[in-house]
Amino acid sequence: MDYTAWYPNLIAFNNHARYGIPFYHALSMLSKSHGQRLLCTRSDVKNGYPEPEGLNGLIAYQEGTRVRNVKVDGRPAGFSHGIIGSVTHHEDGSLELTSDYTDQLEGYPNMGHIPPHTAFVTFGEEETSHCTYDLEVLLLSPDQEIDIAVWAHSTPMLFSRDETDPFYTSWNPVYTDRYVWSIKQGQGRFASVNRFNYSCFGSTIPLPIRYGEYNHFQVVTRHGGFDCYLNGLLVQTAEMVPYPMIAELASEDDTYIYVKIVNFDKTHEAVEICLDCAIQAIYEAELLTGCPKDTNSLEEPLKVSPVTRTFDNGADTFTYQAPAYSFSVLRLKKAILREVS
């Protein structure tokens, strides 16, 4: 058979070896330390922003949209992926976005709400987190709608799939997420987009678009958002929604208190843990950590896998150092009180 795994690929294999992906190890850690009762927790943690990486792109919702002079950080950026459709090169140096909507999307799940004639392409080959993205788009009327995409990246969803189908291993509309500066009816707004489901944020404002000619759009991506320029003027600024950089959960059984800690940040965090009961000083922490893009393979089956460490600073109030990009499970043994005779 042609399979090497069943999606979401918790365990992959060939005829001689197997390995678990990082998410498999995270689930295994949870299953070994789930406890019998959930505990109420209160936390005071700092907020931060996602650190997305990806390509830049353009989505057009009508036929015939033309673009030229596409650059990333001042360097020309050519067409790289036809997520829906492709491009046609013209003698004047412009690219016309073309759509094969019917052929490309027919039969794919939950794609029926994408407008006909939609085309979605990316430019450049290097995924970045911070860059300056320039392009000139010919807009003829407010009815001509586009999305200028940043941080476009291929992210498979977690459900069963046939890995022999190239659709599931290539850039495609089902598995490509991005942030967009969406320009519709002459107004600009921001959204994070999964498939073609929009989660809008920020305000919607009218844009001084010059219809009937090429307009110069520029998007500068940065930590926490991106800045949008139109024909040399700063017209909109996107601020991403922050989220807590530490997540926690606690449970217990008759012997242990289990504290789960996820550190989303790129730096280690000193986490102060305050308990309402006594514990023994010595405790174990099972730790899963690595760089965000690290993965396991047949050549490196344990590149991202749990390690167990022992600490001796357990108390009703103590500090645990949570490494960057980590998931920790602390097993805190309750103190045994001697009976008074």
XYZ file of C-alpha atoms in Angstrom:
341
model
C 0.000 0.000 0.000
C 1.043 3.635 -0.462
C 0.280 4.986 3.003
C 3.033 5.919 5.429
C 0.682 7.218 8.129
C -2.919 7.938 8.965
C -3.568 11.651 9.283
C -2.985 13.538 11.555
C 0.107 11.313 11.422
C 0.346 10.652 15.142
C 2.463 7.629 14.273
C 4.360 7.284 11.000
C 6.236 4.254 9.776
C 7.955 2.339 7.001
C 8.606 -1.395 6.801
C 11.339 -1.234 9.441
C 10.759 1.626 11.864
C 8.162 3.962 13.292
C 8.026 7.220 15.210
C 5.507 9.482 16.916
C 5.050 13.108 15.911
C 5.372 15.797 18.634
C 1.589 15.967 19.071
C 1.541 12.232 19.774
C 3.954 12.786 22.648
C 1.864 15.672 23.998
C -1.238 13.464 24.056
C 0.749 10.698 25.714
C 1.899 13.084 28.434
C -1.684 14.158 29.079
C -2.964 10.593 29.224
C -0.435 9.610 31.893
C -1.236 12.531 34.194
C -4.910 13.353 33.820
C -5.864 12.979 37.492
C -9.356 12.330 38.817
C -10.577 15.837 39.639
C -10.024 19.204 37.976
C -8.812 21.989 40.231
C -9.763 25.642 40.091
C -6.830 27.771 38.943
C -6.236 31.506 38.791
C -3.412 33.008 36.775
C -1.751 36.348 36.172
C 0.263 36.118 32.952
C 1.516 38.494 30.287
C -0.082 38.706 26.857
C 1.735 38.428 23.559
C 1.163 38.075 19.845
C 1.381 35.216 17.376
C 4.648 34.979 15.445
C 3.365 33.918 12.007
C 5.595 33.263 9.028
C 4.578 32.851 5.440
C 4.521 34.100 1.883
C 2.850 37.172 0.452
C -0.007 36.835 -1.980
C -3.022 38.270 -3.751
C -6.613 37.058 -3.949
C -8.857 38.409 -6.715
C -12.597 37.802 -6.798
C -13.270 38.960 -10.375
C -11.781 37.930 -13.694
C -8.989 39.927 -15.293
C -7.272 41.423 -12.237
C -3.765 42.568 -13.157
C -0.732 43.122 -10.935
C 2.804 44.339 -11.638
C 6.057 45.319 -9.913
C 5.696 42.809 -7.094
C 8.563 43.118 -4.623
C 9.531 41.785 -1.205
C 12.052 43.907 0.699
C 12.771 45.833 -2.483
C 13.603 42.769 -4.575
C 11.397 41.416 -7.389
C 9.211 38.508 -6.244
C 7.902 36.153 -8.890
C 4.796 33.999 -8.928
C 5.316 30.947 -6.695
C 2.059 29.071 -5.929
C -1.325 28.898 -7.608
C -3.514 28.095 -4.632
C -6.568 28.749 -6.774
C -5.746 29.376 -10.416
C -2.519 30.821 -11.773
C -1.185 33.850 -13.653
C -0.803 34.841 -17.292
C 2.242 36.925 -18.244
C 1.651 39.927 -20.516
C 4.133 41.794 -22.702
C 3.871 44.949 -20.599
C 5.264 43.032 -17.606
C 1.962 42.675 -15.797
C 0.503 39.420 -14.509
C -3.176 38.591 -14.938
C -4.689 36.361 -12.269
C -6.629 33.487 -13.809
C -9.025 31.119 -12.085
C -9.731 27.413 -12.510
C -12.280 27.584 -9.718
C -14.619 24.840 -10.958
C -11.924 22.279 -11.721
C -9.842 23.002 -8.642
C -12.538 23.235 -5.964
C -15.311 20.917 -7.081
C -15.822 18.198 -4.488
C -13.547 19.671 -1.835
C -15.100 20.092 1.624
C -16.826 23.359 2.623
C -15.638 25.332 -0.392
C -19.043 26.182 -1.864
C -19.074 29.706 -0.400
C -16.022 30.874 -2.389
C -17.180 33.280 -5.131
C -16.827 32.078 -8.746
C -13.771 33.381 -10.640
C -11.730 33.565 -7.417
C -7.959 33.387 -7.946
C -5.389 33.099 -5.135
C -1.653 33.220 -5.842
C 1.530 33.803 -3.852
C 4.761 35.585 -4.704
C 8.288 34.727 -3.631
C 9.714 31.525 -2.183
C 10.976 32.471 1.284
C 8.545 32.505 4.195
C 9.198 35.478 6.467
C 7.791 37.035 9.624
C 8.912 40.628 8.931
C 9.104 42.170 5.464
C 7.984 44.991 3.178
C 5.620 43.756 0.459
C 4.967 45.993 -2.574
C 2.648 45.472 -5.515
C 0.720 47.544 -8.027
C -2.833 46.427 -8.806
C -5.044 47.726 -11.622
C -8.447 48.509 -10.092
C -11.217 49.637 -12.427
C -14.206 50.086 -10.077
C -15.299 49.544 -6.444
C -16.868 46.266 -7.556
C -13.393 44.862 -8.200
C -12.482 43.294 -4.856
C -9.130 41.944 -3.704
C -7.384 40.600 -0.611
C -3.717 41.422 -0.127
C -2.373 38.433 1.795
C 0.551 38.244 4.202
C 1.897 35.323 6.224
C 0.211 32.815 3.888
C 1.223 29.331 4.991
C 0.083 25.781 4.377
C -1.420 24.281 7.545
C -3.134 20.866 7.246
C -6.360 20.331 9.178
C -6.804 17.478 11.635
C -9.020 14.950 9.928
C -8.522 11.750 7.973
C -7.059 12.166 4.521
C -5.621 10.174 1.641
C -1.920 10.980 1.544
C -1.572 9.533 -1.956
C -3.582 12.508 -3.289
C -1.260 15.422 -4.204
C -3.995 17.845 -3.097
C -3.231 17.084 0.530
C 0.520 17.612 0.243
C 0.564 20.867 -1.749
C -0.543 24.466 -1.373
C -4.316 24.479 -1.732
C -7.319 26.559 -0.574
C -8.406 24.135 2.146
C -5.086 24.158 4.013
C -3.718 27.662 3.385
C -4.143 30.161 6.229
C -3.201 33.843 6.040
C -3.832 37.367 7.254
C -5.338 39.790 4.754
C -5.865 43.444 4.041
C -9.259 42.969 2.433
C -10.397 45.673 0.003
C -14.073 45.467 -0.896
C -16.323 48.204 -2.281
C -13.553 50.722 -1.783
C -13.138 49.986 1.920
C -10.304 48.298 3.784
C -10.548 45.872 6.676
C -8.362 43.210 8.285
C -8.949 39.523 8.898
C -7.232 36.300 9.768
C -8.473 33.685 7.328
C -8.748 29.927 7.717
C -9.802 28.411 4.401
C -12.134 31.256 3.329
C -13.632 31.800 6.780
C -12.883 35.344 7.912
C -12.212 36.425 11.504
C -12.234 40.197 11.117
C -10.495 42.577 13.496
C -9.946 46.310 13.618
C -12.116 48.931 11.936
C -13.314 49.297 8.339
C -12.388 52.549 6.603
C -12.821 54.022 3.086
C -9.649 54.051 0.991
C -8.543 56.764 -1.493
C -8.245 54.336 -4.413
C -7.639 55.801 -7.877
C -9.885 53.727 -10.102
C -8.953 53.148 -13.720
C -5.210 52.982 -13.018
C -2.607 50.975 -11.145
C -2.538 51.650 -7.414
C 0.620 51.051 -5.384
C -0.074 48.949 -2.285
C 2.549 48.343 0.378
C 2.236 46.174 3.492
C 4.942 46.219 6.163
C 4.667 43.205 8.476
C 6.064 43.450 12.011
C 5.684 41.954 15.456
C 2.059 42.338 16.511
C 0.603 43.483 13.209
C 1.221 45.185 9.888
C 1.041 48.672 8.380
C -0.762 49.355 5.099
C 0.136 52.050 2.586
C -1.776 53.136 -0.516
C 0.011 55.219 -3.149
C 2.624 56.257 -0.602
C 0.237 57.147 2.235
C -0.198 55.203 5.474
C -3.937 54.485 5.429
C -4.483 51.612 7.884
C -2.670 49.826 10.690
C -3.498 46.273 11.760
C -2.987 45.316 15.392
C -3.319 41.603 16.037
C -5.334 40.291 18.961
C -3.003 39.390 21.872
C -3.351 36.184 23.853
C -1.871 34.836 27.120
C 1.672 33.536 26.704
C 1.229 30.954 29.469
C -1.661 28.491 29.715
C -2.234 26.279 32.737
C -4.447 23.464 33.964
C -4.392 21.524 37.234
C -5.939 18.272 38.407
C -5.430 15.831 41.254
C -5.920 12.325 42.521
C -5.415 10.968 46.013
C -1.618 11.025 45.700
C -0.565 13.714 43.220
C -1.375 17.184 41.993
C -0.776 17.466 38.238
C 0.042 20.917 36.887
C 0.165 21.360 33.105
C 1.939 24.446 31.774
C 2.269 25.589 28.152
C 4.725 28.380 27.374
C 3.935 29.876 23.954
C 6.707 32.453 24.178
C 10.116 32.344 22.507
C 11.814 32.987 25.859
C 11.782 30.960 29.056
C 9.365 32.062 31.765
C 9.694 31.848 35.541
C 6.282 30.548 36.618
C 5.411 31.022 40.272
C 3.077 28.282 41.491
C 1.016 28.818 44.638
C -0.824 25.843 46.158
C -3.342 25.586 48.971
C -1.897 22.328 50.276
C 1.489 20.942 51.263
C 3.587 18.898 48.818
C 6.866 17.054 49.034
C 9.976 18.993 48.043
C 11.060 16.509 45.359
C 8.895 16.350 42.243
C 9.141 15.302 38.603
C 8.450 17.391 35.522
C 7.918 15.798 32.115
C 8.951 18.278 29.448
C 8.311 18.525 25.705
C 10.054 21.378 23.913
C 11.690 22.365 20.631
C 11.690 24.985 17.913
C 8.240 25.640 16.395
C 9.166 24.050 13.059
C 10.980 21.035 14.509
C 9.501 17.659 13.667
C 10.347 14.001 14.075
C 11.330 11.715 11.225
C 12.619 8.229 10.549
C 16.130 9.706 10.645
C 15.479 11.625 13.899
C 12.554 9.845 15.562
C 13.069 11.500 18.960
C 14.049 15.025 17.920
C 10.972 16.364 19.750
C 10.133 13.957 22.553
C 9.521 14.149 26.303
C 12.261 14.170 28.899
C 11.748 13.760 32.634
C 13.566 15.963 35.105
C 13.628 15.917 38.902
C 13.517 19.055 41.045
C 13.781 19.591 44.789
C 12.198 23.020 45.316
C 8.609 21.869 45.764
C 6.627 23.862 48.358
C 3.263 25.502 48.779
C 4.807 28.400 46.799
C 7.682 27.718 44.394
C 8.995 28.739 40.970
C 9.219 26.535 37.876
C 11.299 27.629 34.897
C 9.214 26.891 31.785
C 11.441 26.708 28.677
C 10.521 28.532 25.482
C 7.938 26.791 23.295
C 7.323 24.086 25.854
C 4.684 21.849 27.380
C 5.376 20.720 30.953
C 3.558 18.305 33.233
C 4.517 18.637 36.896
C 3.702 15.699 39.186
C 3.606 17.068 42.710
C 3.267 14.456 45.426
C 1.096 15.481 48.313
C 2.829 15.629 51.686
C 2.014 12.713 54.009
C 1.154 13.954 57.475
C 1.969 11.645 60.376
C -0.948 10.737 62.562
C -0.833 12.203 66.072
C -1.016 9.403 68.686
